[in-house]
Short mmCIF file of C-alpha atoms and ligand atoms in Angstrom, two decimals:
data_model
loop_
_atom_site.label_atom_id
_atom_site.label_comp_id
_atom_site.label_asym_id
_atom_site.label_seq_id
_atom_site.Cartn_x
_atom_site.Cartn_y
_atom_site.Cartn_z
CA MET U 91 -14.95 -0.11 -14.69
CA ASN U 92 -18.30 -2.51 -14.45
CA THR U 93 -18.06 -5.49 -12.53
CA TRP U 94 -20.71 -7.25 -14.61
CA ILE U 95 -18.32 -6.82 -17.88
CA ASN U 96 -15.47 -8.94 -15.77
CA LYS U 97 -18.50 -11.86 -15.03
CA PRO U 98 -18.20 -14.44 -17.29
CA THR U 99 -21.28 -16.58 -18.79
CA ARG U 100 -22.50 -19.29 -16.54
CA ALA U 101 -21.64 -21.96 -19.22
CA LEU U 102 -17.85 -20.59 -19.07
CA GLU U 103 -17.70 -20.19 -15.24
CA GLU U 104 -16.82 -23.75 -14.11
CA PHE U 105 -13.29 -23.46 -16.78
CA LEU U 106 -11.83 -19.92 -15.30
CA GLN U 107 -9.10 -20.43 -12.52
CA THR U 108 -10.42 -20.22 -8.84
CA GLU U 109 -8.78 -17.22 -7.81
CA TYR U 110 -10.81 -15.49 -10.79
CA GLN U 111 -13.97 -17.24 -9.49
CA ASN U 112 -13.04 -15.85 -5.92
CA LEU U 113 -12.12 -12.34 -6.99
CA LEU U 114 -15.41 -12.12 -8.50
CA GLY U 115 -17.89 -14.11 -5.98
CA ASN U 116 -16.25 -12.29 -2.91
CA GLY U 117 -13.82 -10.19 -3.68
CA PRO U 118 -12.80 -6.49 -3.08
CA PHE U 119 -15.75 -5.52 -5.55
CA SER U 120 -18.13 -6.55 -3.33
CA GLU U 121 -20.33 -4.33 -1.24
CA GLY U 122 -17.96 -4.56 2.96
CA ASN U 123 -15.35 -6.44 2.05
CA GLY U 124 -13.01 -3.51 3.27
CA PHE U 125 -10.08 -3.30 5.33
CA GLU U 126 -11.55 -4.47 8.73
CA LYS U 127 -12.67 -7.66 6.95
CA LEU U 128 -9.11 -8.64 5.19
CA GLY U 129 -8.64 -12.09 5.65
CA THR U 130 -12.31 -13.21 5.04
CA TYR U 131 -12.23 -12.21 1.60
CA LYS U 132 -10.31 -12.32 -1.43
CA GLU U 133 -7.79 -9.77 -2.04
CA ILE U 134 -7.05 -7.48 -4.95
CA ILE U 135 -3.64 -8.33 -5.10
CA GLU U 136 -2.01 -11.56 -5.88
CA GLU U 137 1.04 -13.52 -5.73
CA HIS U 138 3.91 -11.62 -6.06
CA SER U 139 7.68 -11.88 -6.49
CA HIS U 140 8.53 -9.39 -3.28
CA CYS U 141 11.35 -10.46 -0.94
CA ALA U 142 9.91 -12.26 2.01
CA GLY U 143 9.27 -9.92 5.16
CA CYS U 144 8.59 -6.72 2.39
CA GLY U 145 7.90 -3.67 4.29
CA VAL U 146 6.71 -1.89 0.95
CA ALA U 147 4.33 -5.22 0.02
CA LEU U 148 2.90 -5.00 3.24
CA GLY U 149 2.25 -1.03 2.54
CA ILE U 150 0.92 -1.72 -0.96
CA ARG U 151 -1.59 -4.93 0.41
CA LEU U 152 -2.81 -2.50 3.88
CA ALA U 153 -3.02 0.83 1.65
CA MET U 154 -4.84 -1.74 -1.66
CA ALA U 155 -7.06 -2.87 1.38
CA ALA U 156 -8.12 0.73 2.80
CA LEU U 157 -9.21 2.22 -1.40
CA PRO U 158 -13.26 3.70 -0.51
CA SER U 159 -13.74 2.08 -4.30
CA PRO U 160 -11.46 -0.01 -5.93
CA LYS U 161 -13.30 -0.41 -8.82
CA ASP U 162 -13.06 3.40 -9.80
CA THR U 163 -9.60 3.58 -9.00
CA PHE U 164 -6.63 4.39 -11.31
CA ILE U 165 -3.07 3.44 -9.40
CA VAL U 166 -0.21 5.18 -11.27
CA GLY U 167 3.09 3.47 -10.35
CA THR U 168 6.40 3.73 -11.95
CA PRO U 169 9.94 1.85 -11.59
CA GLY U 170 11.02 0.70 -7.93
CA CYS U 171 10.12 -2.89 -6.32
CA SER U 172 6.35 -1.38 -5.79
CA PHE U 173 4.92 -2.40 -9.00
CA PHE U 174 6.26 -6.19 -7.80
CA SER U 175 2.61 -6.04 -6.38
CA LEU U 176 0.95 -3.16 -7.95
CA SER U 177 0.65 -5.23 -11.37
CA GLN U 178 -1.01 -8.15 -9.92
CA ALA U 179 -3.58 -6.00 -8.25
CA ALA U 180 -7.09 -6.41 -9.75
CA VAL U 181 -7.52 -2.41 -10.66
CA ASN U 182 -6.63 -0.15 -13.01
CA TYR U 183 -2.86 0.11 -13.35
CA SER U 184 -0.36 1.96 -15.55
CA ASN U 185 3.00 2.08 -14.99
CA THR U 186 5.50 5.17 -16.17
CA ALA U 187 9.20 6.24 -17.39
CA PHE U 188 10.88 6.45 -13.44
CA GLY U 189 9.28 10.19 -12.37
CA ASN U 190 6.79 10.86 -14.56
CA GLN U 191 4.30 9.50 -12.03
CA ASN U 192 2.68 12.62 -10.76
CA ALA U 193 2.58 14.23 -14.31
CA VAL U 194 0.95 11.14 -16.27
CA ALA U 195 -1.75 11.21 -12.77
CA SER U 196 -2.20 14.54 -13.54
CA GLY U 197 -3.46 13.88 -17.18
CA LEU U 198 -5.26 10.88 -16.79
CA LYS U 199 -7.15 12.71 -13.60
CA ARG U 200 -8.08 15.62 -16.58
CA MET U 201 -8.85 13.00 -18.97
CA LEU U 202 -11.53 10.88 -16.70
CA SER U 203 -13.19 14.10 -15.27
CA ILE U 204 -14.50 15.23 -18.65
CA ARG U 205 -14.99 11.75 -20.13
CA HIS U 206 -17.06 11.23 -16.95
CA PRO U 207 -18.22 13.88 -15.64
CA GLY U 208 -19.59 13.85 -11.90
CA GLU U 209 -18.60 10.09 -11.05
CA ALA U 210 -15.51 9.92 -8.52
CA LYS U 211 -12.67 8.27 -10.46
CA ASP U 212 -9.60 8.01 -7.72
CA VAL U 213 -6.24 8.63 -9.72
CA VAL U 214 -3.62 7.20 -6.99
CA VAL U 215 0.03 7.87 -7.15
CA LEU U 216 1.53 4.58 -5.54
CA VAL U 217 5.51 5.22 -5.80
CA GLY U 218 8.44 4.51 -4.04
CA ASP U 219 10.76 7.22 -2.26
CA GLY U 220 13.18 7.38 -5.16
CA GLY U 221 10.57 7.77 -7.24
CA ILE U 222 9.21 11.07 -5.46
CA ALA U 223 12.05 12.27 -4.06
CA ASP U 224 14.80 12.19 -6.42
CA ILE U 225 13.89 11.43 -10.01
CA GLY U 226 10.26 12.59 -10.02
CA LEU U 227 10.88 15.81 -7.81
CA ASP U 228 9.91 18.24 -9.32
CA MET U 229 6.71 16.91 -11.52
CA THR U 230 5.51 15.76 -7.75
CA LEU U 231 6.05 19.54 -7.17
CA HIS U 232 4.36 21.01 -9.58
CA SER U 233 1.47 18.38 -9.44
CA TRP U 234 0.73 19.59 -5.93
CA PHE U 235 1.25 23.45 -7.18
CA ARG U 236 -0.94 23.07 -9.85
CA GLY U 237 -3.57 21.70 -7.63
CA GLU U 238 -4.39 18.60 -9.23
CA LYS U 239 -6.91 16.33 -7.93
CA ILE U 240 -4.47 13.21 -7.04
CA THR U 241 -3.47 11.14 -4.03
CA THR U 242 0.44 10.48 -4.47
CA ILE U 243 1.47 7.93 -1.60
CA MET U 244 5.24 7.17 -0.71
CA VAL U 245 6.32 3.28 0.21
CA ASP U 246 9.42 4.69 1.80
CA ASN U 247 12.15 2.35 2.29
CA GLU U 248 14.88 4.72 2.74
CA LEU U 249 16.79 3.37 -0.56
CA TYR U 250 16.90 2.09 -3.92
CA GLY U 251 15.42 -1.15 -2.91
CA ASN U 252 14.81 -2.38 -6.76
CA THR U 253 18.66 -1.85 -8.27
CA GLY U 254 20.27 -3.12 -5.39
CA GLY U 255 20.81 -0.38 -2.13
CA GLN U 256 22.00 2.95 -3.85
CA GLU U 257 20.94 5.79 -1.24
CA SER U 258 18.25 8.03 -1.77
CA GLY U 259 16.96 11.30 -1.05
CA MET U 260 15.08 9.71 1.65
CA SER U 261 18.00 7.63 3.00
CA PRO U 262 18.42 9.10 7.30
CA GLN U 263 21.73 10.87 7.25
CA GLY U 264 24.60 8.24 7.76
CA ARG U 265 22.70 5.28 6.67
CA ILE U 266 25.55 2.63 4.75
CA MET U 267 24.17 0.79 2.12
CA ASN U 268 24.64 -1.83 -0.16
CA MET U 269 26.05 1.18 -2.72
CA ALA U 270 26.95 3.98 -0.06
CA PRO U 271 29.51 2.51 1.75
CA THR U 272 31.27 5.49 3.19
CA GLY U 273 26.99 6.30 4.33
CA LYS U 274 24.55 9.17 3.16
CA LYS U 275 26.21 13.07 3.60
CA PHE U 276 22.94 14.49 4.50
CA PRO U 277 19.42 14.35 5.79
CA LYS U 278 16.55 13.05 4.69
CA ILE U 279 14.51 15.51 2.24
CA PRO U 280 11.91 17.13 4.28
CA ILE U 281 8.97 16.44 1.66
CA TYR U 282 6.41 15.51 4.36
CA ASP U 283 6.57 19.12 5.14
CA MET U 284 6.91 20.03 1.40
CA ALA U 285 3.57 18.68 0.30
CA LYS U 286 1.67 21.27 3.22
CA GLN U 287 4.12 24.17 2.24
CA SER U 288 3.27 23.08 -1.81
CA GLY U 289 -0.58 23.11 -1.89
CA CYS U 290 -1.51 19.46 -0.81
CA CYS U 291 -4.64 19.79 1.59
CA TYR U 292 -4.16 17.02 3.61
CA THR U 293 -0.98 14.67 4.23
CA ALA U 294 -0.32 12.04 6.61
CA LYS U 295 2.97 10.29 7.75
CA VAL U 296 2.23 7.10 9.13
CA ALA U 297 4.80 4.15 9.98
CA VAL U 298 3.90 0.41 8.24
CA SER U 299 3.42 -0.85 11.78
CA ASN U 300 0.32 0.88 12.49
CA PRO U 301 -2.02 -0.82 9.71
CA LYS U 302 -5.18 1.48 11.00
CA ALA U 303 -3.96 4.70 11.10
CA LEU U 304 -2.18 3.93 7.82
CA ALA U 305 -5.74 2.97 6.12
CA ASP U 306 -7.59 5.92 7.90
CA SER U 307 -4.93 8.28 5.95
CA VAL U 308 -5.31 6.61 2.54
CA ARG U 309 -9.09 6.29 3.06
CA LYS U 310 -9.10 10.14 4.23
CA ALA U 311 -6.36 11.38 1.44
CA ILE U 312 -8.63 9.58 -1.16
CA ILE U 313 -11.70 11.31 -0.52
CA LEU U 314 -10.26 14.72 -0.03
CA ALA U 315 -8.78 14.59 -3.21
CA ARG U 316 -12.06 13.72 -5.02
CA GLU U 317 -13.32 17.65 -4.11
CA ILE U 318 -10.47 19.73 -2.71
CA GLY U 319 -7.07 19.31 -3.95
CA PRO U 320 -3.74 17.02 -3.92
CA THR U 321 -3.19 15.45 -0.86
CA TYR U 322 0.50 12.93 0.20
CA VAL U 323 0.22 10.19 2.47
CA GLN U 324 4.18 8.35 3.24
CA ILE U 325 4.18 5.15 4.72
CA TYR U 326 7.29 3.81 6.18
CA THR U 327 8.25 0.40 5.13
CA PRO U 328 11.31 -0.90 6.02
CA CYS U 329 13.51 -3.13 3.32
CA PRO U 330 15.37 -6.13 5.39
CA THR U 331 16.62 -6.93 2.46
CA ASN U 332 19.21 -4.47 2.05
CA LEU U 333 19.67 -3.03 5.64
CA LYS U 334 20.33 -7.14 6.16
CA VAL U 335 17.99 -7.44 8.89
CA PRO U 336 15.88 -10.54 9.42
CA SER U 337 12.95 -10.62 7.59
CA HIS U 338 10.83 -11.13 10.53
CA GLN U 339 12.03 -7.95 11.83
CA THR U 340 10.59 -5.31 9.62
CA LEU U 341 7.79 -4.37 12.15
CA LYS U 342 10.50 -4.14 15.11
CA MET U 343 12.39 -1.74 12.87
CA ALA U 344 8.83 0.56 11.84
CA ARG U 345 7.86 0.52 15.26
CA GLU U 346 11.54 1.78 16.68
CA ALA U 347 11.37 4.52 14.14
CA GLU U 348 7.64 5.02 14.94
CA LYS U 349 9.02 6.02 18.46
CA GLY U 350 11.82 8.37 16.63
CA TYR U 351 11.10 10.33 13.53
CA TYR U 352 8.82 8.31 11.96
CA GLY U 353 5.80 8.93 14.48
CA PHE U 354 1.75 9.43 13.51
CA GLU U 355 1.65 12.39 11.82
CA GLU U 356 -1.80 14.18 9.86
CA PHE U 357 -2.25 17.72 8.66
CA LEU U 358 -5.57 18.68 7.44
CA SER U 359 -6.75 21.80 5.79
CA SER U 360 -9.14 24.42 6.65
CA GLU U 361 -11.23 23.70 4.06
CA GLY U 362 -10.61 19.93 4.10
CA GLU U 363 -11.38 19.83 7.74
CA LYS U 364 -14.63 21.67 6.37
CA PHE U 365 -15.23 19.11 3.98
CA LEU U 366 -14.97 16.41 6.18
CA ASP U 367 -17.05 17.77 8.73
CA ALA U 368 -19.89 18.10 6.16
CA MET U 369 -19.45 14.48 5.16
CA ARG U 370 -19.90 12.93 8.69
CA MET S 64 8.02 -24.70 -0.60
CA TYR S 65 11.34 -24.26 1.79
CA ALA S 66 9.44 -22.50 4.81
CA ALA S 67 6.38 -22.22 5.66
CA VAL S 68 3.74 -20.93 8.59
CA ARG S 69 1.73 -23.16 10.69
CA ILE S 70 -1.10 -22.28 13.17
CA ASN S 71 -1.60 -23.78 15.71
CA GLU S 72 -5.10 -23.58 16.41
CA ILE S 73 -6.31 -24.65 19.82
CA ILE S 74 -4.30 -21.21 20.86
CA CYS S 75 -5.06 -18.78 18.18
CA ILE S 76 -7.48 -16.44 19.92
CA GLY S 77 -8.33 -14.64 16.48
CA CYS S 78 -7.06 -11.33 16.85
CA LYS S 79 -6.05 -10.84 14.05
CA LYS S 80 -2.54 -9.29 14.03
CA CYS S 81 -0.83 -11.42 11.83
CA ILE S 82 -3.25 -10.51 9.19
CA TYR S 83 -2.23 -6.97 9.05
CA ALA S 84 1.27 -8.42 9.85
CA CYS S 85 1.55 -10.36 6.50
CA PRO S 86 3.22 -8.81 3.24
CA ASP S 87 1.68 -11.37 1.24
CA PRO S 88 -2.11 -11.31 0.29
CA ASN S 89 -4.25 -14.21 0.63
CA VAL S 90 -2.31 -15.96 2.68
CA LEU S 91 -3.67 -16.10 6.50
CA SER S 92 -7.63 -16.13 6.43
CA PHE S 93 -10.09 -15.86 9.14
CA ASP S 94 -13.07 -17.85 9.59
CA GLU S 95 -15.88 -15.89 11.38
CA GLU S 96 -17.99 -18.71 12.67
CA THR S 97 -14.96 -20.65 14.53
CA ARG S 98 -12.73 -16.84 14.84
CA LYS S 99 -10.14 -18.81 14.40
CA VAL S 100 -6.72 -17.66 11.51
CA SER S 101 -5.44 -20.59 9.25
CA ALA S 102 -2.66 -20.51 6.43
CA ASP S 103 -2.54 -21.14 2.67
CA GLU S 104 0.53 -22.75 3.04
CA SER S 105 1.86 -22.32 -0.77
CA ARG S 106 1.27 -19.18 -0.84
CA CYS S 107 3.55 -18.18 2.44
CA LYS S 108 7.37 -16.95 2.04
CA GLY S 109 8.01 -17.73 5.58
CA CYS S 110 9.03 -14.54 6.40
CA GLY S 111 7.84 -14.79 10.22
CA LEU S 112 6.59 -11.66 10.81
CA CYS S 113 3.18 -13.12 11.87
CA VAL S 114 4.99 -15.22 14.70
CA SER S 115 6.44 -11.85 15.58
CA GLU S 116 3.27 -10.32 15.93
CA CYS S 117 1.64 -13.64 17.62
CA PRO S 118 0.63 -12.11 21.50
CA LYS S 119 -0.43 -16.03 22.12
CA ASP S 120 2.81 -18.37 20.19
CA ALA S 121 0.12 -19.87 18.09
CA MET S 122 2.26 -19.52 14.74
CA SER S 123 5.64 -20.95 13.88
CA ILE S 124 7.34 -21.35 10.74
CA TYR S 125 8.52 -24.98 10.20
C1 LIG B 126 15.06 6.76 -16.00
C2 LIG B 126 15.43 5.75 -15.28
N1 LIG B 126 16.58 5.74 -14.64
C3 LIG B 126 17.22 5.22 -13.94
C4 LIG B 126 16.29 3.54 -13.49
C5 LIG B 126 16.65 2.31 -12.90
N2 LIG B 126 15.89 2.43 -11.97
C6 LIG B 126 14.79 1.34 -11.51
S1 LIG B 126 13.78 1.10 -10.46
C7 LIG B 126 15.15 2.65 -9.24
C8 LIG B 126 15.22 2.86 -7.88
C9 LIG B 126 14.27 2.72 -7.35
O1 LIG B 126 13.84 3.15 -5.93
P1 LIG B 126 13.07 3.66 -5.10
O2 LIG B 126 11.74 4.49 -5.84
O3 LIG B 126 12.98 4.31 -3.90
O4 LIG B 126 11.82 2.34 -5.05
P2 LIG B 126 11.53 1.20 -4.27
O5 LIG B 126 12.58 0.06 -5.35
O6 LIG B 126 13.03 1.62 -3.04
O7 LIG B 126 11.09 0.49 -3.86
C10 LIG B 126 16.51 2.99 -10.22
C11 LIG B 126 17.03 3.90 -9.77
C12 LIG B 126 14.42 3.39 -14.41
N3 LIG B 126 14.12 2.12 -14.84
N4 LIG B 126 14.50 4.50 -15.08
MG1 LIG B 127 13.02 2.69 -1.89
#
């Protein structure tokens, strides 16, 4: 995206909404307006319909603020709560049929590298746990096996939030949900370990209560995907609505998980390490 | 607007913890000169995450 294309002519400028003016004047595309400066510029996302205290919304907001080059980023989504804020963001975005995100992203990335050779165009899949671990599992794994240069980010709320609280492959064993009244019968699917086994050159597991590590992993994942191969970031984003927890306790829940099974973890392949060293 | 955050600017130390805790965009902003956080109440959903993160009890939901 060329930001000058979106710049209105002077004569029309005053008729535009202030949000749009701010986006162009002091927005995410201006030099230096990144994650560290959050709160001092107009963010890439506009008002959305996520519930109050939504972990997914916070995860997406932080990940979007950490994009290394938002104007050259293409977000690929799929049904799930994540699209409430993704569709409200000033970034190239496409939804897909549920589960097809990594197949669509692979094609998009290949097309972009033919159309814009030598330019960094980041294709980022940003979807829920059901989208990756359940319906989209085969397409996700195959994109990793094929070594597609895309970043996959999971916002893991451990259930199907969008459809009212069914169990997902990522729900922990025993978890009782609206539509899983006797509790889930098997443990969380180990997607994080599968990513390492399936060809991802960088993987990270982080909770939304750790914003610095979250931003750091998203940045690394996207930059490594430009040159080396597929990368995966799994963000724990608890859902207060479906877990029936007060909305101000989302981060408390995330911190508790951080002490247990959702502690910060990172993996970098030797090739990835060489690349990052050369950049430094 | 049913519930929204209110910030006591005298107590706020500008640590920005709330800015990284708010799920909604463009609600909380940080003034680099005064080093204080302020809120756009019309965008706030009143979830209270910023209140629970604030180390100085400078925020409340009303
Ligand atoms: C092919 C197909 N099957 C089912 C659905 C209904 N559906 C929409 S979102 C969703 C669950 C999404 O869960 P998850 O990926 O965990 O995202 P969340 O809403 O929890 O963020 C389902 C089953 C659909 N849109 N398409
Ligand atoms: Mg989910």
